[in-house]
PDB file of C-alpha atoms in Angstrom:
ATOM      1  CA  UNK K   1     -47.735 -17.006  93.338  1.00 49.00           C
ATOM      2  CA  UNK K   2     -44.238 -16.078  92.748  1.00 56.00           C
ATOM      3  CA  UNK K   3     -44.050 -20.095  92.399  1.00 66.00           C
ATOM      4  CA  UNK K   4     -46.707 -19.548  88.925  1.00 68.00           C
ATOM      5  CA  UNK K   5     -45.032 -16.032  88.019  1.00 72.00           C
ATOM      6  CA  UNK K   6     -41.784 -17.904  88.093  1.00 71.00           C
ATOM      7  CA  UNK K   7     -43.499 -21.348  86.280  1.00 69.00           C
ATOM      8  CA  UNK K   8     -45.083 -18.605  84.040  1.00 75.00           C
ATOM      9  CA  UNK K   9     -40.980 -16.764  83.157  1.00 74.00           C
ATOM     10  CA  UNK K  10     -40.164 -19.462  83.195  1.00 73.00           C
ATOM     11  CA  UNK K  11     -42.669 -20.526  80.583  1.00 71.00           C
ATOM     12  CA  UNK K  12     -42.160 -18.016  78.657  1.00 75.00           C
ATOM     13  CA  UNK K  13     -38.096 -18.079  78.280  1.00 75.00           C
ATOM     14  CA  UNK K  14     -38.688 -21.756  76.735  1.00 72.00           C
ATOM     15  CA  UNK K  15     -41.001 -20.276  74.300  1.00 73.00           C
ATOM     16  CA  UNK K  16     -38.706 -17.829  73.239  1.00 75.00           C
ATOM     17  CA  UNK K  17     -36.145 -19.670  73.111  1.00 74.00           C
ATOM     18  CA  UNK K  18     -37.837 -22.507  71.063  1.00 71.00           C
ATOM     19  CA  UNK K  19     -38.675 -19.171  68.824  1.00 73.00           C
ATOM     20  CA  UNK K  20     -35.662 -18.053  69.042  1.00 72.00           C
ATOM     21  CA  UNK K  21     -33.997 -21.559  67.624  1.00 65.00           C
ATOM     22  CA  UNK K  22     -37.261 -21.869  65.087  1.00 67.00           C
ATOM     23  CA  UNK K  23     -35.894 -18.188  63.834  1.00 68.00           C
ATOM     24  CA  UNK K  24     -32.705 -19.066  64.487  1.00 66.00           C
ATOM     25  CA  UNK K  25     -33.030 -22.623  61.969  1.00 64.00           C
ATOM     26  CA  UNK K  26     -34.943 -20.566  59.443  1.00 63.00           C
ATOM     27  CA  UNK K  27     -32.068 -17.660  59.263  1.00 62.00           C
ATOM     28  CA  UNK K  28     -29.513 -20.325  58.879  1.00 62.00           C
ATOM     29  CA  UNK K  29     -31.754 -22.092  55.847  1.00 62.00           C
ATOM     30  CA  UNK K  30     -32.478 -18.955  54.320  1.00 63.00           C
ATOM     31  CA  UNK K  31     -28.693 -17.635  54.746  1.00 60.00           C
ATOM     32  CA  UNK K  32     -27.976 -21.414  53.079  1.00 57.00           C
ATOM     33  CA  UNK K  33     -29.898 -21.053  50.434  1.00 58.00           C
ATOM     34  CA  UNK K  34     -28.125 -17.639  49.784  1.00 56.00           C
ATOM     35  CA  UNK K  35     -24.924 -19.255  49.803  1.00 56.00           C
ATOM     36  CA  UNK K  36     -25.953 -22.327  47.809  1.00 56.00           C
ATOM     37  CA  UNK K  37     -26.999 -19.812  45.004  1.00 63.00           C
ATOM     38  CA  UNK K  38     -24.546 -17.118  45.653  1.00 80.00           C
ATOM     39  CA  UNK K  39     -21.623 -19.639  44.551  1.00 84.00           C
ATOM     40  CA  UNK K  40     -24.177 -20.646  41.437  1.00 87.00           C
ATOM     41  CA  UNK K  41     -25.024 -17.003  41.153  1.00 88.00           C
ATOM     42  CA  UNK K  42     -20.573 -16.214  41.107  1.00 89.00           C
ATOM     43  CA  UNK K  43     -20.082 -19.456  38.640  1.00 90.00           C
ATOM     44  CA  UNK K  44     -22.588 -18.272  36.502  1.00 92.00           C
ATOM     45  CA  UNK K  45     -20.924 -14.740  36.611  1.00 92.00           C
ATOM     46  CA  UNK K  46     -17.993 -16.525  35.947  1.00 92.00           C
ATOM     47  CA  UNK K  47     -18.764 -18.741  33.111  1.00 93.00           C
ATOM     48  CA  UNK K  48     -19.902 -15.326  31.897  1.00 94.00           C
ATOM     49  CA  UNK K  49     -16.792 -13.309  31.840  1.00 94.00           C
ATOM     50  CA  UNK K  50     -14.906 -16.598  30.245  1.00 94.00           C
ATOM     51  CA  UNK K  51     -17.328 -16.188  27.505  1.00 95.00           C
ATOM     52  CA  UNK K  52     -17.220 -12.420  26.987  1.00 94.00           C
ATOM     53  CA  UNK K  53     -13.166 -12.951  27.073  1.00 94.00           C
ATOM     54  CA  UNK K  54     -13.193 -15.816  24.562  1.00 94.00           C
ATOM     55  CA  UNK K  55     -15.462 -13.981  22.390  1.00 94.00           C
ATOM     56  CA  UNK K  56     -14.085 -10.992  22.351  1.00 94.00           C
ATOM     57  CA  UNK K  57     -10.419 -12.833  21.272  1.00 95.00           C
ATOM     58  CA  UNK K  58     -12.535 -14.526  18.224  1.00 95.00           C
ATOM     59  CA  UNK K  59     -13.422 -11.474  17.351  1.00 95.00           C
ATOM     60  CA  UNK K  60      -9.701 -10.290  17.076  1.00 95.00           C
ATOM     61  CA  UNK K  61      -8.427 -13.272  15.956  1.00 94.00           C
ATOM     62  CA  UNK K  62     -11.233 -13.531  12.723  1.00 95.00           C
ATOM     63  CA  UNK K  63     -10.314  -9.590  12.134  1.00 94.00           C
ATOM     64  CA  UNK K  64      -6.852 -10.466  12.110  1.00 95.00           C
ATOM     65  CA  UNK K  65      -7.093 -12.925   9.448  1.00 95.00           C
ATOM     66  CA  UNK K  66      -9.055 -10.652   7.380  1.00 95.00           C
ATOM     67  CA  UNK K  67      -6.172  -8.258   7.666  1.00 96.00           C
ATOM     68  CA  UNK K  68      -3.753 -11.154   6.779  1.00 95.00           C
ATOM     69  CA  UNK K  69      -5.882 -12.437   4.076  1.00 95.00           C
ATOM     70  CA  UNK K  70      -6.170  -8.331   2.435  1.00 95.00           C
ATOM     71  CA  UNK K  71      -2.661  -7.923   3.585  1.00 95.00           C
ATOM     72  CA  UNK K  72      -1.451 -11.035   1.196  1.00 93.00           C
ATOM     73  CA  UNK K  73      -3.266  -9.827  -1.891  1.00 93.00           C
ATOM     74  CA  UNK K  74      -2.034  -6.677  -1.954  1.00 91.00           C
ATOM     75  CA  UNK K  75       1.057  -7.537  -1.358  1.00 90.00           C
ATOM     76  CA  UNK K  76       1.047 -10.282  -4.366  1.00 90.00           C
ATOM     77  CA  UNK K  77      -0.923  -7.737  -6.348  1.00 86.00           C
ATOM     78  CA  UNK K  78       2.700  -5.885  -6.376  1.00 81.00           C
ATOM     79  CA  UNK K  79       4.442  -8.016  -6.769  1.00 79.00           C
ATOM     80  CA  UNK K  80       2.383  -9.120 -10.484  1.00 78.00           C
ATOM     81  CA  UNK K  81       2.420  -4.845 -10.585  1.00 76.00           C
ATOM     82  CA  UNK K  82       6.032  -4.712 -10.589  1.00 76.00           C
ATOM     83  CA  UNK K  83       7.245  -7.831 -11.705  1.00 78.00           C
ATOM     84  CA  UNK K  84       9.440  -6.955 -14.466  1.00 76.00           C
ATOM     85  CA  UNK K  85      11.457  -3.980 -11.994  1.00 81.00           C
ATOM     86  CA  UNK K  86      14.710  -5.655 -11.443  1.00 83.00           C
ATOM     87  CA  UNK K  87      15.502  -7.076 -15.087  1.00 83.00           C
ATOM     88  CA  UNK K  88      14.148  -3.627 -16.083  1.00 83.00           C
ATOM     89  CA  UNK K  89      17.106  -1.789 -13.626  1.00 85.00           C
ATOM     90  CA  UNK K  90      19.410  -4.836 -15.925  1.00 86.00           C
ATOM     91  CA  UNK K  91      18.663  -3.579 -19.054  1.00 88.00           C
ATOM     92  CA  UNK K  92      18.315   0.211 -18.680  1.00 89.00           C
ATOM     93  CA  UNK K  93      22.132   0.549 -19.131  1.00 90.00           C
ATOM     94  CA  UNK K  94      21.829  -1.953 -22.493  1.00 90.00           C
ATOM     95  CA  UNK K  95      19.706   0.602 -23.964  1.00 90.00           C
ATOM     96  CA  UNK K  96      21.724   3.641 -23.177  1.00 90.00           C
ATOM     97  CA  UNK K  97      24.610   2.062 -24.652  1.00 91.00           C
ATOM     98  CA  UNK K  98      22.439   0.764 -27.766  1.00 91.00           C
ATOM     99  CA  UNK K  99      21.162   4.841 -27.729  1.00 90.00           C
ATOM    100  CA  UNK K 100      24.901   5.597 -28.218  1.00 89.00           C
ATOM    101  CA  UNK K 101      25.901   3.633 -30.539  1.00 89.00           C
ATOM    102  CA  UNK K 102      23.043   5.244 -32.551  1.00 90.00           C
ATOM    103  CA  UNK K 103      24.720   8.379 -32.420  1.00 89.00           C
ATOM    104  CA  UNK K 104      27.927   7.908 -33.894  1.00 88.00           C
ATOM    105  CA  UNK K 105      27.822   8.513 -37.899  1.00 89.00           C
ATOM    106  CA  UNK K 106      29.225   5.844 -40.072  1.00 87.00           C
ATOM    107  CA  UNK K 107      30.260   6.962 -44.259  1.00 88.00           C
ATOM    108  CA  UNK K 108      30.858   3.506 -45.079  1.00 90.00           C
ATOM    109  CA  UNK K 109      28.601   0.164 -46.270  1.00 90.00           C
ATOM    110  CA  UNK K 110      29.490  -2.018 -43.170  1.00 89.00           C
ATOM    111  CA  UNK K 111      29.433   0.541 -40.543  1.00 88.00           C
ATOM    112  CA  UNK K 112      25.563   1.671 -41.751  1.00 89.00           C
ATOM    113  CA  UNK K 113      24.647  -2.182 -41.622  1.00 91.00           C
ATOM    114  CA  UNK K 114      25.504  -2.800 -38.258  1.00 91.00           C
ATOM    115  CA  UNK K 115      23.626   0.523 -37.919  1.00 91.00           C
ATOM    116  CA  UNK K 116      20.618  -1.042 -38.233  1.00 92.00           C
ATOM    117  CA  UNK K 117      21.483  -3.518 -37.071  1.00 92.00           C
ATOM    118  CA  UNK K 118      21.756  -2.043 -33.693  1.00 92.00           C
ATOM    119  CA  UNK K 119      18.640  -0.526 -34.582  1.00 93.00           C
ATOM    120  CA  UNK K 120      16.432  -3.202 -35.132  1.00 94.00           C
ATOM    121  CA  UNK K 121      17.783  -4.415 -31.440  1.00 93.00           C
ATOM    122  CA  UNK K 122      17.331  -1.500 -30.133  1.00 92.00           C
ATOM    123  CA  UNK K 123      13.532  -1.658 -31.452  1.00 93.00           C
ATOM    124  CA  UNK K 124      13.063  -5.163 -29.913  1.00 93.00           C
ATOM    125  CA  UNK K 125      14.258  -3.441 -26.573  1.00 90.00           C
ATOM    126  CA  UNK K 126      11.819  -0.589 -26.199  1.00 89.00           C
ATOM    127  CA  UNK K 127       8.938  -3.919 -27.282  1.00 92.00           C
ATOM    128  CA  UNK K 128       9.379  -5.999 -24.871  1.00 89.00           C
ATOM    129  CA  UNK K 129       9.867  -3.428 -22.317  1.00 87.00           C
ATOM    130  CA  UNK K 130       6.684  -1.827 -23.907  1.00 88.00           C
ATOM    131  CA  UNK K 131       4.976  -5.213 -23.243  1.00 89.00           C
ATOM    132  CA  UNK K 132       5.988  -6.452 -19.656  1.00 85.00           C
ATOM    133  CA  UNK K 133       4.700  -2.820 -18.584  1.00 85.00           C
ATOM    134  CA  UNK K 134       7.596  -0.360 -18.568  1.00 89.00           C
ATOM    135  CA  UNK K 135       8.026   2.676 -20.358  1.00 90.00           C
ATOM    136  CA  UNK K 136      10.001   5.638 -21.142  1.00 91.00           C
ATOM    137  CA  UNK K 137       9.406   8.800 -19.202  1.00 91.00           C
ATOM    138  CA  UNK K 138       8.712  12.002 -21.498  1.00 90.00           C
ATOM    139  CA  UNK K 139      10.126  14.877 -19.833  1.00 91.00           C
ATOM    140  CA  UNK K 140      11.462  16.927 -22.930  1.00 90.00           C
ATOM    141  CA  UNK K 141       9.850  20.996 -22.993  1.00 89.00           C
ATOM    142  CA  UNK K 142       7.228  19.967 -20.326  1.00 90.00           C
ATOM    143  CA  UNK K 143       7.257  21.301 -16.617  1.00 91.00           C
ATOM    144  CA  UNK K 144      10.033  20.287 -14.360  1.00 91.00           C
ATOM    145  CA  UNK K 145       8.876  17.057 -11.802  1.00 91.00           C
ATOM    146  CA  UNK K 146      10.992  16.142  -9.415  1.00 91.00           C
ATOM    147  CA  UNK K 147       9.547  12.793  -9.051  1.00 92.00           C
ATOM    148  CA  UNK K 148      10.660  11.870 -11.794  1.00 92.00           C
ATOM    149  CA  UNK K 149      13.719  14.219 -13.055  1.00 93.00           C
ATOM    150  CA  UNK K 150      17.007  14.325 -11.262  1.00 92.00           C
ATOM    151  CA  UNK K 151      17.770  18.256 -12.488  1.00 92.00           C
ATOM    152  CA  UNK K 152      21.871  17.654 -13.164  1.00 93.00           C
ATOM    153  CA  UNK K 153      22.368  21.111 -14.930  1.00 91.00           C
ATOM    154  CA  UNK K 154      20.711  24.347 -14.696  1.00 92.00           C
ATOM    155  CA  UNK K 155      20.160  26.663 -18.094  1.00 93.00           C
ATOM    156  CA  UNK K 156      18.802  30.433 -17.710  1.00 91.00           C
ATOM    157  CA  UNK K 157      15.812  30.774 -18.928  1.00 88.00           C
ATOM    158  CA  UNK K 158      14.687  32.145 -22.242  1.00 87.00           C
ATOM    159  CA  UNK K 159      11.584  32.531 -24.638  1.00 83.00           C
ATOM    160  CA  UNK K 160      11.439  29.145 -25.665  1.00 85.00           C
ATOM    161  CA  UNK K 161      12.289  27.464 -22.399  1.00 86.00           C
ATOM    162  CA  UNK K 162      10.464  29.422 -19.582  1.00 88.00           C
ATOM    163  CA  UNK K 163      11.838  28.838 -15.671  1.00 89.00           C
ATOM    164  CA  UNK K 164      11.025  24.940 -13.899  1.00 89.00           C
ATOM    165  CA  UNK K 165      10.721  23.922 -17.720  1.00 91.00           C
ATOM    166  CA  UNK K 166      13.453  20.612 -18.536  1.00 92.00           C
ATOM    167  CA  UNK K 167      15.151  21.432 -21.478  1.00 92.00           C
ATOM    168  CA  UNK K 168      17.369  18.536 -22.835  1.00 92.00           C
ATOM    169  CA  UNK K 169      17.286  14.978 -21.269  1.00 92.00           C
ATOM    170  CA  UNK K 170      20.731  13.457 -20.841  1.00 92.00           C
ATOM    171  CA  UNK K 171      19.593  10.186 -19.726  1.00 92.00           C
ATOM    172  CA  UNK K 172      16.652   8.755 -20.558  1.00 92.00           C
ATOM    173  CA  UNK K 173      14.002   7.533 -17.847  1.00 93.00           C
ATOM    174  CA  UNK K 174      11.738   4.512 -17.300  1.00 92.00           C
ATOM    175  CA  UNK K 175       8.419   3.945 -14.840  1.00 92.00           C
ATOM    176  CA  UNK K 176       6.715   0.580 -14.816  1.00 87.00           C
ATOM    177  CA  UNK K 177       3.476   1.317 -13.802  1.00 82.00           C
ATOM    178  CA  UNK K 178       3.139   4.193 -11.613  1.00 84.00           C
ATOM    179  CA  UNK K 179       6.292   3.143 -10.034  1.00 88.00           C
ATOM    180  CA  UNK K 180      10.120   5.029 -11.148  1.00 91.00           C
ATOM    181  CA  UNK K 181      12.140   2.474 -12.120  1.00 91.00           C
ATOM    182  CA  UNK K 182      15.173   5.025 -12.946  1.00 92.00           C
ATOM    183  CA  UNK K 183      14.744   9.499 -13.066  1.00 94.00           C
ATOM    184  CA  UNK K 184      15.108  11.258 -16.047  1.00 94.00           C
ATOM    185  CA  UNK K 185      18.903  13.273 -15.837  1.00 93.00           C
ATOM    186  CA  UNK K 186      17.879  16.499 -17.379  1.00 94.00           C
ATOM    187  CA  UNK K 187      19.171  20.447 -17.665  1.00 93.00           C
ATOM    188  CA  UNK K 188      16.153  23.217 -16.309  1.00 93.00           C
ATOM    189  CA  UNK K 189      16.143  25.992 -17.351  1.00 92.00           C
ATOM    190  CA  UNK K 190      16.109  28.388 -14.093  1.00 88.00           C
TER     191      UNK K 190
END
């Protein structure tokens, strides 16, 4: 009987071993399938991350291109808008000298003709400047604005000229569009 029990035990052990081996093989197959899926899933995740990264870089590059185009258009508009500034600043001292020449009193006929010629030249200069958007800043008897004027001297305020009012213009100021080319040099009442 001992041998029958031993045989049954051996049979049971052999069966358990077969089942265990079969279970191990099944587990290995499932693990292999999981391992096969895991590298594929990892690869998919990696590729998705790359796609997201490239999409982000593409959107950023596109936004940068649009910003550059906008900046370029604005710079071109400013160039056109303030095109004559350099020429105007070069011509303004000539205008000042022509104004000074007109302030001289003349008595003879030649002097009067010369003065008329200077007036005509000054008139053409003013016309050329205004056609190019350059205007004289008119501040006489107006409130002092430090953005357009430079106070060179002060005088006491009176009934005609309240405080912070421009009393006299010593040198004319000019602006191009909304930009001051040269501020007015003025005397201000205080």
